Short mmCIF file of C-alpha atoms in Angstrom, two decimals:
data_model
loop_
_atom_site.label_atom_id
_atom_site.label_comp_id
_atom_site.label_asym_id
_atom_site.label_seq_id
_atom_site.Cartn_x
_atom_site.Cartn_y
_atom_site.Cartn_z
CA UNK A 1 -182.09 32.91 -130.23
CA UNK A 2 -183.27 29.69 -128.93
CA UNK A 3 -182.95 29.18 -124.71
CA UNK A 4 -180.77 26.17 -124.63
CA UNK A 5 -181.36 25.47 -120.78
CA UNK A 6 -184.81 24.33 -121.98
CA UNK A 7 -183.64 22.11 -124.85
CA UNK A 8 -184.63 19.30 -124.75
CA UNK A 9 -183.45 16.13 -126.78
CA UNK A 10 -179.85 14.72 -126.42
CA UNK A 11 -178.73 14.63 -122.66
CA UNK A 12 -174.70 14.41 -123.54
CA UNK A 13 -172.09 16.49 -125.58
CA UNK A 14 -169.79 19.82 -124.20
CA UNK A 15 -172.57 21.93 -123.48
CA UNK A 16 -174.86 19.67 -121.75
CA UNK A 17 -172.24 18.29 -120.07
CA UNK A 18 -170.87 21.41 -118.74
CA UNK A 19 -174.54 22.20 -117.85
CA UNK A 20 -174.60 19.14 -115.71
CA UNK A 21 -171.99 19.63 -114.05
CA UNK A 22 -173.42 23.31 -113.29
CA UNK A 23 -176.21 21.49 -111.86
CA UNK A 24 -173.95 19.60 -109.43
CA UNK A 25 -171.92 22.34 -108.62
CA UNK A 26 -174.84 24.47 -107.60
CA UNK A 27 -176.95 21.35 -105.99
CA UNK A 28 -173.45 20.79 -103.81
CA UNK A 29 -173.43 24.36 -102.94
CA UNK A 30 -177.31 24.78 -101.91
CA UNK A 31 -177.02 22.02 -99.54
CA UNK A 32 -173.63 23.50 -97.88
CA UNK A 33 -176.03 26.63 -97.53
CA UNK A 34 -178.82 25.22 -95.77
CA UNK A 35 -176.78 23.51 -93.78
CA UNK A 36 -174.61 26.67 -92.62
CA UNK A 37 -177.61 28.69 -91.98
CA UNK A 38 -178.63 26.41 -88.88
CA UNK A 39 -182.31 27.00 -87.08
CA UNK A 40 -183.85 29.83 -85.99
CA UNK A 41 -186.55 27.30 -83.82
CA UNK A 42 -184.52 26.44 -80.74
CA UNK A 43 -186.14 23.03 -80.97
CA UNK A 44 -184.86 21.82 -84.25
CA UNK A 45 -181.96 19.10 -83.32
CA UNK A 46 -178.56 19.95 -85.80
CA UNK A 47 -178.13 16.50 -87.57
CA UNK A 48 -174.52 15.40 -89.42
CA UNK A 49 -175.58 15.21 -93.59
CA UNK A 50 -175.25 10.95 -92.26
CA UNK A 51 -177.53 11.33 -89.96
CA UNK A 52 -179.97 13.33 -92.17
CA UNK A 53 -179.82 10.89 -94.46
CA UNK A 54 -180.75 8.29 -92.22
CA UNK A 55 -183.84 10.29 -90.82
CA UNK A 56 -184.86 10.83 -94.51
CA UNK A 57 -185.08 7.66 -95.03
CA UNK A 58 -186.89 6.50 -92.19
CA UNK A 59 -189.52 9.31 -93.07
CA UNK A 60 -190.24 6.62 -96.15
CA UNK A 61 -189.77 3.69 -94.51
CA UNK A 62 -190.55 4.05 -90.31
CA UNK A 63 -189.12 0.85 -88.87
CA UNK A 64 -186.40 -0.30 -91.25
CA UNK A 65 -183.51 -3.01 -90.33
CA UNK A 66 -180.50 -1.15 -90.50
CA UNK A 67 -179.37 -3.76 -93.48
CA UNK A 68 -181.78 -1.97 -95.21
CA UNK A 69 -180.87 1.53 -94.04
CA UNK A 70 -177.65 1.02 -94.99
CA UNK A 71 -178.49 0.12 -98.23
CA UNK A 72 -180.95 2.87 -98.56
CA UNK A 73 -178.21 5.65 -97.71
CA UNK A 74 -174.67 3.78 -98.98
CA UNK A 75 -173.24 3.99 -95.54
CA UNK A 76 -171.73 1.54 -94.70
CA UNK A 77 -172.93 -0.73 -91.45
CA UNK A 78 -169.86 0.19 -88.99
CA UNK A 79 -170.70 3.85 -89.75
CA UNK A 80 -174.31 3.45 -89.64
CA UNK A 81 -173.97 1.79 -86.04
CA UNK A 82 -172.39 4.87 -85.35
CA UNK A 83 -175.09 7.03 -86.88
CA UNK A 84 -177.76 5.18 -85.21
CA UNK A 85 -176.07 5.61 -81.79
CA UNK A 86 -175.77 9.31 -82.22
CA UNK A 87 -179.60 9.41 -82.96
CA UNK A 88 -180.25 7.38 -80.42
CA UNK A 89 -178.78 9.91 -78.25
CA UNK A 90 -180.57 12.69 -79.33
CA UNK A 91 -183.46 11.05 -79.23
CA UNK A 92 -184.96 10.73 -82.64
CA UNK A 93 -184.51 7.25 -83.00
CA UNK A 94 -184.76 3.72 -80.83
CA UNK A 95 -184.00 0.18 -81.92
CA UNK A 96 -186.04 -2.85 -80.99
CA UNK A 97 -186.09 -6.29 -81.29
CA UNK A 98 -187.48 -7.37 -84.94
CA UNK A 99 -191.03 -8.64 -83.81
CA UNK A 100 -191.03 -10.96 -86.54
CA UNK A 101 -186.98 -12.64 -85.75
CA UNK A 102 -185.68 -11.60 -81.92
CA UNK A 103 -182.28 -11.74 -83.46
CA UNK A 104 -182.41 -9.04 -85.77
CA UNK A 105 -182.93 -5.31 -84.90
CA UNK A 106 -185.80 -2.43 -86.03
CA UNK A 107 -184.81 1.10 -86.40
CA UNK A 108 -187.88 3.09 -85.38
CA UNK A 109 -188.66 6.52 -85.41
CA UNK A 110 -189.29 8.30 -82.33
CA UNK A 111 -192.26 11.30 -82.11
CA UNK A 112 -189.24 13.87 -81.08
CA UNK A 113 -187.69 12.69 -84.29
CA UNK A 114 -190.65 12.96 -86.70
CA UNK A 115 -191.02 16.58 -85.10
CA UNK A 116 -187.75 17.61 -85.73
CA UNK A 117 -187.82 16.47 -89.46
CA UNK A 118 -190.72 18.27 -90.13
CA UNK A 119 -189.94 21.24 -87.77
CA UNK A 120 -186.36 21.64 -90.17
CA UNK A 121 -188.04 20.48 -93.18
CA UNK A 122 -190.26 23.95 -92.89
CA UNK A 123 -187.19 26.24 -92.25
CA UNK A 124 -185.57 24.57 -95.08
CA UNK A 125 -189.13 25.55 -97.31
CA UNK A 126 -189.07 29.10 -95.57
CA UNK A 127 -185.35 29.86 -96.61
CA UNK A 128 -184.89 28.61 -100.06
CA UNK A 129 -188.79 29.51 -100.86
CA UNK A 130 -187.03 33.29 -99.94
CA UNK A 131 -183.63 32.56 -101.39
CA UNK A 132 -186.06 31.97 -104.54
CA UNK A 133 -187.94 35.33 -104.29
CA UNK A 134 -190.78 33.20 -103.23
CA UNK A 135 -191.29 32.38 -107.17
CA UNK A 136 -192.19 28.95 -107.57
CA UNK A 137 -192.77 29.36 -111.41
CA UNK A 138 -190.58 26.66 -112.10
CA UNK A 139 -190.62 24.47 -108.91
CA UNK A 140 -192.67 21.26 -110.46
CA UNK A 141 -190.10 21.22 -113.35
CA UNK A 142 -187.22 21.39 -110.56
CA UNK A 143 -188.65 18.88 -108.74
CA UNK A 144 -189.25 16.59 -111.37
CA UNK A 145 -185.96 16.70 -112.81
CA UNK A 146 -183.92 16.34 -109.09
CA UNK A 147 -186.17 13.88 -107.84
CA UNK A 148 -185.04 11.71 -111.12
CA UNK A 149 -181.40 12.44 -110.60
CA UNK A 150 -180.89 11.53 -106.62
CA UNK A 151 -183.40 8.03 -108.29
CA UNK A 152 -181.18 7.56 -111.15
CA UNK A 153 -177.85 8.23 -108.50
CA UNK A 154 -179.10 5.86 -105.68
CA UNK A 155 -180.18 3.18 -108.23
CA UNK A 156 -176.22 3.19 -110.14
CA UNK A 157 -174.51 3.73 -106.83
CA UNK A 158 -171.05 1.70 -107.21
CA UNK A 159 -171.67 -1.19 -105.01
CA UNK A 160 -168.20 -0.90 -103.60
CA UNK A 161 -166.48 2.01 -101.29
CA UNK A 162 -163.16 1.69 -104.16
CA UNK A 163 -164.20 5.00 -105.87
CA UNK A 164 -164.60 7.04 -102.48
CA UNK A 165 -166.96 9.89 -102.79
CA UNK A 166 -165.02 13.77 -102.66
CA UNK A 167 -166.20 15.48 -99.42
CA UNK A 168 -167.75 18.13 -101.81
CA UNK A 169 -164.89 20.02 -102.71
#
């Protein structure tokens, strides 16, 4: 009998569809479980999933307006301002004048905010690499296929806030 979670072919019809949705259910749940485990390193600064995002993206992109941050994340710019200031607080990020207009603003990384990404970014590794058995058999494929979905998500991301995202529930 033929393993139909490595079909490949046609991406749509009742089982693939209840197979994606498998996928998001267990992606959703994953990310709830890092995020309840917390840090064992005393250092590592908790971040709101907003705030993560923002740091995630100014891992790719170091000094970013936060037009651009916004648009990079789909928060919207009263709630990044919010975001920002929270970050600011903690320390992992500053905002300075853009060199190139004095008007406009730079988000910028701060060192105490690229060490805590990468400080939680190998606790993250350590705990699912063990939640996995340590078996990384299959982790290219994985990789491959969830890097294309979160691309294929942020590039069809409805423009307006109308269809509210579910908190995950």
């Amino acid at each position: 009998m033929e393993d139909q979670a490595h079909q490949t072919g046609t991406t749509a019809g009742p089982d693939h569809d209840l197979r994606w949705a498998e996928l998001a259910d267990l992606v959703l749940i994953i990310s709830r479980e890092i995020q309840f485990r917390g840090y064992t390193d005393e250092r590592a600064v908790p971040l709101s999933p907003s705030e993560g995002m923002v740091m995630r993206h100014l891992q790719r992109e170091p000094a970013a307006p936060p037009s651009r941050i916004a648009t990079a994340t789909g928060l919207q710019r009263t709630n990044l301002s919010t975001v920002l200031g929270g970050l600011e607080r903690k320390g992992l990020v500053e905002r300075s004048a853009d060199p190139g207009d004095g008007r406009g603003v730079t988000v910028h990384t701060t060192e105490r905010g690229r060490t805590n990404y990468a400080l939680v970014r190998r606790e993250w590794a350590a705990a699912v690499s063990a939640a996995a058995g340590h078996d990384a058999t299959h982790l290219d494929a994985t990789l491959a296929l969830l890097t294309a979905v979160e691309t294929g998500l942020a590039r069809n991301r409805p423009r307006t806030r109308a269809g509210r995202p579910t908190s995950g529930t």
